């Protein structure tokens, strides 16, 4: 949901394989400059989205009953009950006056005219006129190098009367901006789809029966690459209504920033006033979140940084001898500290040292906890294959295909030179890693 109440937009038509409408708050010359920069420095990878492996985060059934709902969603905003309109949010596991399930797989957010003697706690601290509802997902969106593609979709009946301000949007957890509004309705039949990274890009599409008929809205987020093949921090935001693409926008500094997904029914402010004094209803169903990944770039080099120690996985003394036990060591940039990640199929990867050409291996294919992790020439064995799973906020774990045990720094040590082992996964920081591209 936009944090400004008035916005003038300038639209620019971009022609590629299709004609998209790209709207920005900036002057036309600034948009042209941004377009040229993106053309010369970034490459889109829409085809990679289509060929990527998708994992479902939320499958659309979360609104069927309160058990499912409360396992997937939180009541109110992440920061509390107030935001930038005249509605104060109410809702809990015991209060469904403003937030309730309909028994058919859909959810209703209800705004009730209820003037309050207190002011909104957000600037400019306008009076509260309504009680309403909002929820946010317990699953954060993180567009990174492991899951560079995300798709978020929903079916909505969104009110369009003057003073009603429903929205379905993502906003950054740690700072603002960035923000992406998949659907925002501000007191009219215009559907706003916006990207904010310090500058606004906006597309308006008229949907005359948005309040009375179910419509399908979707955003696809695609992390962009620079022309040299390295990941950029920019993300292409593709917006859709009823299966038709409406706009392609670019959010700078969207990558590696966790987002909340929020569904709310704010009132007045940017949507105009006075708002209705009768109840207003915002209906929601079929919320689906998916994240997509493609095989790691086989030509890229990665450093694996242990979360506990801040040191990287390395081959000691840059050895090329098979069977040497791997260690942690402060990052020096040597190839003995760099790894290539090769897709082995079925969600498993081989980790190859750039210096020795040997693989991360569990010694003797052991399934015993505490066994050393070594380098060894490729054999194709399951003890050389690793499942990579995201823990959250750019952090991952590695589990061996043969043993099911995790790549671990022994005794949670922070000392340089201590050895890597396999151990049952216990969510320890010594079992968690950052994967950072060196391209």
Short mmCIF file of C-alpha atoms in Angstrom, two decimals:
data_model
loop_
_atom_site.label_atom_id
_atom_site.label_comp_id
_atom_site.label_asym_id
_atom_site.label_seq_id
_atom_site.Cartn_x
_atom_site.Cartn_y
_atom_site.Cartn_z
CA UNK A 1 0.00 0.00 0.00
CA UNK A 2 1.50 3.32 -1.01
CA UNK A 3 2.62 5.62 1.75
CA UNK A 4 1.93 8.80 -0.19
CA UNK A 5 -1.59 10.12 -0.59
CA UNK A 6 -1.21 11.83 -3.93
CA UNK A 7 0.74 10.66 -6.89
CA UNK A 8 1.14 12.03 -10.39
CA UNK A 9 2.35 9.53 -12.92
CA UNK A 10 4.00 9.66 -16.29
CA UNK A 11 3.64 6.61 -18.51
CA UNK A 12 6.12 5.27 -21.00
CA UNK A 13 5.36 2.51 -23.49
CA UNK A 14 8.11 -0.09 -23.73
CA UNK A 15 8.16 -2.35 -26.75
CA UNK A 16 9.83 -5.76 -26.74
CA UNK A 17 8.17 -9.06 -27.55
CA UNK A 18 4.97 -7.40 -26.36
CA UNK A 19 3.92 -3.85 -25.49
CA UNK A 20 3.83 -3.13 -21.80
CA UNK A 21 2.83 0.03 -19.99
CA UNK A 22 5.53 1.20 -17.62
CA UNK A 23 4.52 4.07 -15.33
CA UNK A 24 6.74 6.06 -13.06
CA UNK A 25 6.54 8.93 -10.64
CA UNK A 26 9.67 10.32 -12.26
CA UNK A 27 9.95 12.73 -15.13
CA UNK A 28 9.96 11.24 -18.61
CA UNK A 29 13.64 12.00 -19.13
CA UNK A 30 14.49 10.18 -15.92
CA UNK A 31 12.46 7.15 -17.02
CA UNK A 32 14.21 7.11 -20.38
CA UNK A 33 17.54 7.21 -18.57
CA UNK A 34 16.50 4.34 -16.33
CA UNK A 35 15.30 2.34 -19.32
CA UNK A 36 18.63 2.79 -21.07
CA UNK A 37 20.55 1.78 -17.95
CA UNK A 38 18.54 -1.40 -17.55
CA UNK A 39 18.93 -2.29 -21.20
CA UNK A 40 22.70 -1.92 -21.09
CA UNK A 41 23.47 -3.34 -17.64
CA UNK A 42 20.83 -5.97 -16.88
CA UNK A 43 19.49 -8.99 -18.65
CA UNK A 44 16.03 -10.35 -17.94
CA UNK A 45 15.62 -14.08 -17.58
CA UNK A 46 11.90 -14.71 -18.01
CA UNK A 47 12.65 -17.98 -19.82
CA UNK A 48 14.50 -19.18 -16.71
CA UNK A 49 11.33 -18.63 -14.68
CA UNK A 50 9.42 -20.97 -16.96
CA UNK A 51 12.08 -23.66 -16.73
CA UNK A 52 12.77 -23.29 -13.03
CA UNK A 53 11.82 -25.73 -10.29
CA UNK A 54 8.95 -24.35 -8.26
CA UNK A 55 8.24 -24.99 -4.59
CA UNK A 56 4.88 -24.12 -3.08
CA UNK A 57 5.06 -21.94 0.03
CA UNK A 58 1.29 -21.41 0.47
CA UNK A 59 -1.01 -23.65 -1.56
CA UNK A 60 -4.33 -21.80 -1.54
CA UNK A 61 -6.01 -23.86 1.17
CA UNK A 62 -4.98 -21.63 4.07
CA UNK A 63 -8.41 -19.98 4.24
CA UNK A 64 -10.47 -23.16 4.56
CA UNK A 65 -10.56 -23.34 8.38
CA UNK A 66 -9.12 -21.48 11.34
CA UNK A 67 -6.51 -24.14 12.09
CA UNK A 68 -5.03 -23.79 8.60
CA UNK A 69 -5.50 -20.04 8.63
CA UNK A 70 -3.70 -19.45 11.91
CA UNK A 71 -0.84 -21.75 10.91
CA UNK A 72 -0.18 -19.57 7.83
CA UNK A 73 -1.25 -16.05 8.82
CA UNK A 74 -0.84 -13.51 11.60
CA UNK A 75 -3.48 -10.99 12.66
CA UNK A 76 -2.92 -7.21 12.37
CA UNK A 77 0.10 -5.57 10.72
CA UNK A 78 3.61 -6.77 11.54
CA UNK A 79 4.06 -3.49 13.44
CA UNK A 80 0.65 -3.32 15.16
CA UNK A 81 -2.89 -2.06 14.57
CA UNK A 82 -2.40 1.32 12.83
CA UNK A 83 -1.01 2.35 9.46
CA UNK A 84 -1.58 5.27 7.10
CA UNK A 85 -5.39 5.48 6.90
CA UNK A 86 -8.30 6.11 9.25
CA UNK A 87 -8.88 2.41 10.05
CA UNK A 88 -7.56 0.74 13.19
CA UNK A 89 -7.13 -3.01 12.81
CA UNK A 90 -8.67 -5.59 15.10
CA UNK A 91 -8.40 -9.37 15.09
CA UNK A 92 -7.15 -12.35 17.05
CA UNK A 93 -7.87 -16.02 17.50
CA UNK A 94 -10.77 -15.00 19.74
CA UNK A 95 -11.89 -11.85 17.88
CA UNK A 96 -13.29 -12.40 14.40
CA UNK A 97 -15.45 -9.29 14.28
CA UNK A 98 -13.39 -7.74 11.46
CA UNK A 99 -11.62 -10.83 10.09
CA UNK A 100 -13.52 -14.05 9.47
CA UNK A 101 -13.63 -17.13 7.27
CA UNK A 102 -16.73 -17.77 5.18
CA UNK A 103 -16.61 -21.58 5.17
CA UNK A 104 -16.12 -21.80 1.40
CA UNK A 105 -12.35 -21.26 1.28
CA UNK A 106 -12.60 -17.48 1.35
CA UNK A 107 -11.85 -14.77 3.90
CA UNK A 108 -13.61 -11.48 4.59
CA UNK A 109 -12.03 -8.34 5.98
CA UNK A 110 -14.76 -5.99 7.24
CA UNK A 111 -14.49 -2.25 7.89
CA UNK A 112 -17.06 -0.78 10.28
CA UNK A 113 -17.66 2.94 10.79
CA UNK A 114 -16.60 3.50 14.39
CA UNK A 115 -15.12 6.94 15.17
CA UNK A 116 -12.50 6.74 17.89
CA UNK A 117 -11.38 9.48 20.24
CA UNK A 118 -7.72 8.55 19.72
CA UNK A 119 -5.53 9.44 16.75
CA UNK A 120 -3.66 7.15 14.38
CA UNK A 121 -0.23 6.42 15.85
CA UNK A 122 1.34 6.89 12.39
CA UNK A 123 2.15 10.34 11.03
CA UNK A 124 0.31 12.54 10.29
CA UNK A 125 -1.74 11.07 13.17
CA UNK A 126 -5.13 11.47 11.55
CA UNK A 127 -8.34 10.59 13.43
CA UNK A 128 -9.52 6.97 13.53
CA UNK A 129 -12.93 6.54 11.86
CA UNK A 130 -13.12 2.77 11.35
CA UNK A 131 -12.47 -0.62 12.85
CA UNK A 132 -11.15 -2.96 10.17
CA UNK A 133 -8.97 -6.01 9.55
CA UNK A 134 -5.58 -6.96 8.18
CA UNK A 135 -3.42 -10.08 8.10
CA UNK A 136 0.13 -10.89 7.06
CA UNK A 137 1.75 -14.15 6.03
CA UNK A 138 4.00 -16.09 8.38
CA UNK A 139 6.13 -16.88 5.30
CA UNK A 140 8.49 -14.10 4.26
CA UNK A 141 9.37 -13.52 0.62
CA UNK A 142 13.12 -13.52 -0.03
CA UNK A 143 14.33 -13.10 -3.60
CA UNK A 144 17.94 -14.29 -3.53
CA UNK A 145 20.41 -16.37 -5.55
CA UNK A 146 18.87 -19.68 -4.43
CA UNK A 147 15.25 -18.69 -5.08
CA UNK A 148 15.53 -15.83 -7.58
CA UNK A 149 11.91 -16.21 -8.77
CA UNK A 150 8.70 -15.80 -6.80
CA UNK A 151 5.06 -15.89 -7.84
CA UNK A 152 2.26 -14.55 -5.62
CA UNK A 153 -1.39 -14.72 -6.70
CA UNK A 154 -4.86 -14.22 -5.25
CA UNK A 155 -8.55 -13.96 -6.13
CA UNK A 156 -10.26 -10.83 -4.80
CA UNK A 157 -13.53 -8.98 -4.61
CA UNK A 158 -12.17 -5.56 -3.69
CA UNK A 159 -14.40 -2.62 -2.71
CA UNK A 160 -14.17 0.44 -4.93
CA UNK A 161 -16.36 3.02 -3.13
CA UNK A 162 -14.96 6.40 -2.18
CA UNK A 163 -12.91 6.09 0.98
CA UNK A 164 -12.19 2.36 0.69
CA UNK A 165 -8.53 1.32 0.41
CA UNK A 166 -8.03 -2.47 0.08
CA UNK A 167 -4.61 -3.81 -0.85
CA UNK A 168 -2.61 -7.01 -1.39
CA UNK A 169 1.08 -6.09 -1.17
CA UNK A 170 4.59 -6.92 -0.03
CA UNK A 171 6.81 -4.58 1.96
CA UNK A 172 10.35 -5.03 3.25
CA UNK A 173 10.81 -6.37 6.78
CA UNK A 174 13.87 -4.34 7.77
CA UNK A 175 13.35 -0.99 6.06
CA UNK A 176 11.06 0.96 3.73
CA UNK A 177 11.39 1.01 0.74
CA UNK A 178 11.23 -1.43 -1.03
CA UNK A 179 7.55 -2.22 -1.63
CA UNK A 180 5.45 -3.89 -4.33
CA UNK A 181 1.68 -3.44 -4.54
CA UNK A 182 0.18 -6.40 -6.40
CA UNK A 183 -3.29 -4.90 -5.96
CA UNK A 184 -4.21 -1.53 -4.50
CA UNK A 185 -7.64 0.10 -4.86
CA UNK A 186 -8.11 3.71 -3.82
CA UNK A 187 -11.78 4.62 -3.92
CA UNK A 188 -12.40 3.92 -7.61
CA UNK A 189 -12.48 1.10 -10.17
CA UNK A 190 -8.81 1.67 -11.00
CA UNK A 191 -6.49 -1.13 -9.90
CA UNK A 192 -3.09 0.24 -8.93
CA UNK A 193 0.00 -1.98 -9.36
CA UNK A 194 3.08 -0.24 -8.02
CA UNK A 195 6.78 -0.74 -7.39
CA UNK A 196 8.63 1.51 -4.96
CA UNK A 197 12.40 1.57 -4.49
CA UNK A 198 12.72 5.24 -3.59
CA UNK A 199 10.96 6.16 -6.82
CA UNK A 200 7.44 5.10 -7.74
CA UNK A 201 6.51 3.10 -10.83
CA UNK A 202 2.76 2.76 -11.25
CA UNK A 203 0.22 1.14 -13.57
CA UNK A 204 -3.53 1.77 -13.39
CA UNK A 205 -6.00 -0.67 -14.95
CA UNK A 206 -9.78 -0.20 -14.87
CA UNK A 207 -11.76 -3.19 -13.58
CA UNK A 208 -15.38 -2.05 -13.51
CA UNK A 209 -16.81 -4.95 -11.49
CA UNK A 210 -13.85 -5.42 -9.15
CA UNK A 211 -16.08 -5.19 -6.06
CA UNK A 212 -18.72 -7.75 -7.10
CA UNK A 213 -16.89 -10.33 -9.24
CA UNK A 214 -13.88 -12.49 -8.41
CA UNK A 215 -10.78 -11.39 -10.30
CA UNK A 216 -7.38 -13.06 -10.35
CA UNK A 217 -4.30 -10.95 -9.60
CA UNK A 218 -0.69 -12.06 -9.76
CA UNK A 219 2.88 -10.80 -9.53
CA UNK A 220 5.97 -12.63 -10.73
CA UNK A 221 9.31 -11.49 -9.33
CA UNK A 222 12.43 -12.27 -11.33
CA UNK A 223 15.87 -11.38 -10.03
CA UNK A 224 17.90 -9.80 -12.82
CA UNK A 225 21.47 -10.47 -13.87
CA UNK A 226 24.11 -8.05 -15.05
CA UNK A 227 25.50 -8.44 -18.54
CA UNK A 228 28.54 -10.29 -17.15
CA UNK A 229 26.22 -12.96 -15.73
CA UNK A 230 26.47 -11.97 -12.06
CA UNK A 231 23.36 -11.38 -9.99
CA UNK A 232 22.23 -7.78 -9.62
CA UNK A 233 20.21 -6.43 -6.71
CA UNK A 234 17.37 -5.48 -9.04
CA UNK A 235 14.20 -7.48 -9.51
CA UNK A 236 11.80 -7.44 -12.45
CA UNK A 237 8.20 -7.18 -11.22
CA UNK A 238 5.61 -8.55 -13.65
CA UNK A 239 1.99 -7.73 -12.79
CA UNK A 240 -1.09 -9.56 -14.09
CA UNK A 241 -4.88 -9.22 -13.94
CA UNK A 242 -7.05 -12.17 -14.97
CA UNK A 243 -4.12 -13.86 -16.70
CA UNK A 244 -3.11 -10.85 -18.81
CA UNK A 245 0.14 -9.04 -18.13
CA UNK A 246 -0.50 -5.41 -17.29
CA UNK A 247 2.93 -4.01 -16.46
CA UNK A 248 6.61 -4.84 -16.14
CA UNK A 249 8.50 -2.72 -13.62
CA UNK A 250 11.93 -2.95 -12.01
CA UNK A 251 12.66 -2.65 -8.30
CA UNK A 252 16.22 -1.72 -7.40
CA UNK A 253 17.62 -3.18 -4.16
CA UNK A 254 14.77 -5.71 -3.97
CA UNK A 255 17.11 -8.73 -3.87
CA UNK A 256 18.19 -10.24 -0.54
CA UNK A 257 15.60 -8.17 1.35
CA UNK A 258 12.94 -10.21 3.18
CA UNK A 259 9.36 -9.04 2.60
CA UNK A 260 6.07 -9.41 4.42
CA UNK A 261 2.96 -10.25 2.39
CA UNK A 262 0.07 -8.15 3.74
CA UNK A 263 -3.67 -8.14 2.99
CA UNK A 264 -5.49 -5.16 4.48
CA UNK A 265 -8.58 -3.00 4.26
CA UNK A 266 -7.53 0.55 5.11
CA UNK A 267 -9.93 3.45 4.76
CA UNK A 268 -9.95 7.07 3.56
CA UNK A 269 -6.64 9.00 3.38
CA UNK A 270 -5.32 8.24 -0.15
CA UNK A 271 -8.70 6.74 -1.15
CA UNK A 272 -10.63 9.95 -0.48
CA UNK A 273 -13.24 10.98 2.05
CA UNK A 274 -15.78 10.78 3.47
CA UNK A 275 -15.83 7.01 3.44
CA UNK A 276 -18.99 4.92 3.79
CA UNK A 277 -20.82 4.73 7.10
CA UNK A 278 -22.14 1.28 6.26
CA UNK A 279 -20.00 -1.85 6.54
CA UNK A 280 -17.41 -2.44 3.79
CA UNK A 281 -16.30 -5.95 2.79
CA UNK A 282 -13.06 -7.13 1.16
CA UNK A 283 -13.20 -10.79 0.10
CA UNK A 284 -10.12 -12.94 -0.47
CA UNK A 285 -9.50 -16.52 -1.63
CA UNK A 286 -6.90 -18.74 -3.32
CA UNK A 287 -3.77 -17.06 -1.98
CA UNK A 288 -0.83 -18.91 -3.52
CA UNK A 289 2.87 -18.24 -2.98
CA UNK A 290 5.53 -20.13 -4.94
CA UNK A 291 9.29 -19.75 -5.14
CA UNK A 292 11.44 -20.89 -8.05
CA UNK A 293 15.05 -21.87 -8.40
CA UNK A 294 17.29 -22.85 -11.27
CA UNK A 295 20.53 -24.83 -11.09
CA UNK A 296 23.47 -22.80 -9.86
CA UNK A 297 25.64 -21.30 -12.54
CA UNK A 298 28.20 -24.08 -13.11
CA UNK A 299 30.80 -21.48 -14.06
CA UNK A 300 30.31 -19.35 -10.96
CA UNK A 301 32.36 -19.54 -7.77
CA UNK A 302 30.78 -19.35 -4.33
CA UNK A 303 32.12 -18.88 -0.85
CA UNK A 304 30.33 -20.76 1.93
CA UNK A 305 30.32 -18.65 5.10
CA UNK A 306 29.56 -20.34 8.42
CA UNK A 307 26.97 -18.30 10.32
CA UNK A 308 28.45 -19.14 13.72
CA UNK A 309 32.09 -18.28 13.05
CA UNK A 310 31.91 -15.96 10.06
CA UNK A 311 34.67 -18.05 8.45
CA UNK A 312 34.49 -19.89 5.14
CA UNK A 313 34.72 -23.54 4.22
CA UNK A 314 38.25 -24.19 2.91
CA UNK A 315 40.81 -26.84 1.99
CA UNK A 316 43.77 -26.41 4.39
CA UNK A 317 47.04 -25.15 2.92
CA UNK A 318 45.43 -25.15 -0.55
CA UNK A 319 46.10 -28.90 -0.64
CA UNK A 320 45.29 -30.97 -3.69
CA UNK A 321 45.68 -34.25 -1.80
CA UNK A 322 42.61 -36.44 -1.74
CA UNK A 323 41.20 -37.18 1.70
CA UNK A 324 42.21 -33.91 3.34
CA UNK A 325 39.67 -32.84 5.99
CA UNK A 326 37.95 -29.53 5.29
CA UNK A 327 38.29 -26.64 7.74
CA UNK A 328 36.98 -23.16 8.39
CA UNK A 329 39.30 -20.22 7.77
CA UNK A 330 39.00 -16.44 7.49
CA UNK A 331 38.21 -15.36 3.94
CA UNK A 332 41.37 -14.58 1.97
CA UNK A 333 39.96 -14.96 -1.53
CA UNK A 334 41.99 -18.02 -2.52
CA UNK A 335 40.56 -20.64 -4.85
CA UNK A 336 40.89 -23.22 -2.05
CA UNK A 337 38.06 -21.23 -0.38
CA UNK A 338 35.85 -21.17 -3.47
CA UNK A 339 33.34 -23.75 -4.63
CA UNK A 340 31.36 -24.55 -7.72
CA UNK A 341 27.84 -25.87 -7.16
CA UNK A 342 26.71 -28.45 -9.71
CA UNK A 343 23.15 -29.73 -10.07
CA UNK A 344 23.00 -33.52 -9.63
CA UNK A 345 19.23 -33.79 -10.11
CA UNK A 346 16.43 -34.53 -7.65
CA UNK A 347 17.31 -31.44 -5.62
CA UNK A 348 20.91 -32.44 -4.84
CA UNK A 349 24.17 -30.65 -5.62
CA UNK A 350 27.89 -31.45 -5.77
CA UNK A 351 30.32 -28.93 -4.27
CA UNK A 352 33.62 -28.80 -6.17
CA UNK A 353 36.70 -27.00 -4.88
CA UNK A 354 38.08 -24.51 -7.39
CA UNK A 355 41.69 -25.24 -6.45
CA UNK A 356 41.80 -29.04 -6.27
CA UNK A 357 38.84 -29.97 -8.46
CA UNK A 358 37.73 -32.41 -5.74
CA UNK A 359 34.31 -32.66 -4.09
CA UNK A 360 32.96 -32.14 -0.60
CA UNK A 361 32.64 -35.76 0.59
CA UNK A 362 31.69 -37.63 3.77
CA UNK A 363 34.65 -39.90 4.54
CA UNK A 364 34.13 -43.56 3.63
CA UNK A 365 30.46 -42.85 2.84
CA UNK A 366 29.82 -43.08 6.58
CA UNK A 367 26.41 -42.47 8.09
CA UNK A 368 27.89 -41.98 11.57
CA UNK A 369 27.49 -38.59 13.22
CA UNK A 370 30.79 -36.82 13.76
CA UNK A 371 32.48 -38.30 10.67
CA UNK A 372 34.92 -35.96 8.95
CA UNK A 373 33.97 -34.09 5.80
CA UNK A 374 36.84 -34.28 3.32
CA UNK A 375 37.71 -33.55 -0.29
CA UNK A 376 37.75 -36.49 -2.69
CA UNK A 377 37.71 -36.97 -6.45
CA UNK A 378 34.25 -37.36 -7.94
CA UNK A 379 32.82 -40.88 -7.68
CA UNK A 380 29.14 -40.12 -8.24
CA UNK A 381 28.38 -41.43 -4.75
CA UNK A 382 25.52 -40.14 -2.63
CA UNK A 383 28.05 -39.15 0.04
CA UNK A 384 29.21 -36.44 -2.39
CA UNK A 385 25.73 -35.01 -2.94
CA UNK A 386 24.09 -32.36 -0.78
CA UNK A 387 20.57 -31.01 -0.42
CA UNK A 388 20.57 -27.23 0.00
CA UNK A 389 17.67 -25.79 2.00
CA UNK A 390 16.91 -22.19 2.88
CA UNK A 391 16.54 -21.55 6.59
CA UNK A 392 15.55 -17.90 6.12
CA UNK A 393 17.02 -14.44 5.58
CA UNK A 394 19.68 -15.67 3.15
CA UNK A 395 20.84 -18.57 5.34
CA UNK A 396 21.02 -22.22 4.20
CA UNK A 397 21.90 -25.69 5.43
CA UNK A 398 23.51 -28.61 3.59
CA UNK A 399 22.33 -32.19 4.21
CA UNK A 400 24.21 -35.18 2.86
CA UNK A 401 22.19 -37.42 0.55
CA UNK A 402 23.76 -40.61 1.88
CA UNK A 403 23.50 -39.98 5.62
CA UNK A 404 20.86 -37.28 5.93
CA UNK A 405 23.23 -35.45 8.29
CA UNK A 406 24.14 -31.78 8.03
CA UNK A 407 27.43 -30.08 7.19
CA UNK A 408 28.59 -28.86 10.61
CA UNK A 409 31.57 -27.15 12.23
CA UNK A 410 32.64 -29.43 15.09
CA UNK A 411 31.73 -28.31 18.61
CA UNK A 412 30.31 -25.04 17.27
CA UNK A 413 33.88 -23.78 17.24
CA UNK A 414 34.78 -20.29 16.10
CA UNK A 415 38.50 -21.04 15.94
CA UNK A 416 40.20 -20.87 12.57
CA UNK A 417 41.39 -24.22 11.34
CA UNK A 418 38.74 -26.29 13.11
CA UNK A 419 37.30 -29.13 11.08
CA UNK A 420 34.05 -29.84 9.28
CA UNK A 421 31.97 -32.88 10.20
CA UNK A 422 28.51 -34.27 9.57
CA UNK A 423 25.98 -34.12 12.42
CA UNK A 424 22.20 -34.39 12.88
CA UNK A 425 20.62 -31.07 12.01
CA UNK A 426 19.73 -29.12 15.16
CA UNK A 427 19.28 -25.62 13.69
CA UNK A 428 22.59 -24.49 15.18
CA UNK A 429 24.37 -21.51 13.65
CA UNK A 430 27.40 -23.77 13.14
CA UNK A 431 25.21 -25.83 10.77
CA UNK A 432 24.03 -22.82 8.78
CA UNK A 433 25.76 -21.10 5.88
CA UNK A 434 25.63 -18.10 3.61
CA UNK A 435 26.17 -18.85 -0.09
CA UNK A 436 27.81 -15.84 -1.73
CA UNK A 437 28.63 -15.65 -5.42
CA UNK A 438 32.14 -14.44 -6.28
CA UNK A 439 31.37 -13.50 -9.88
#
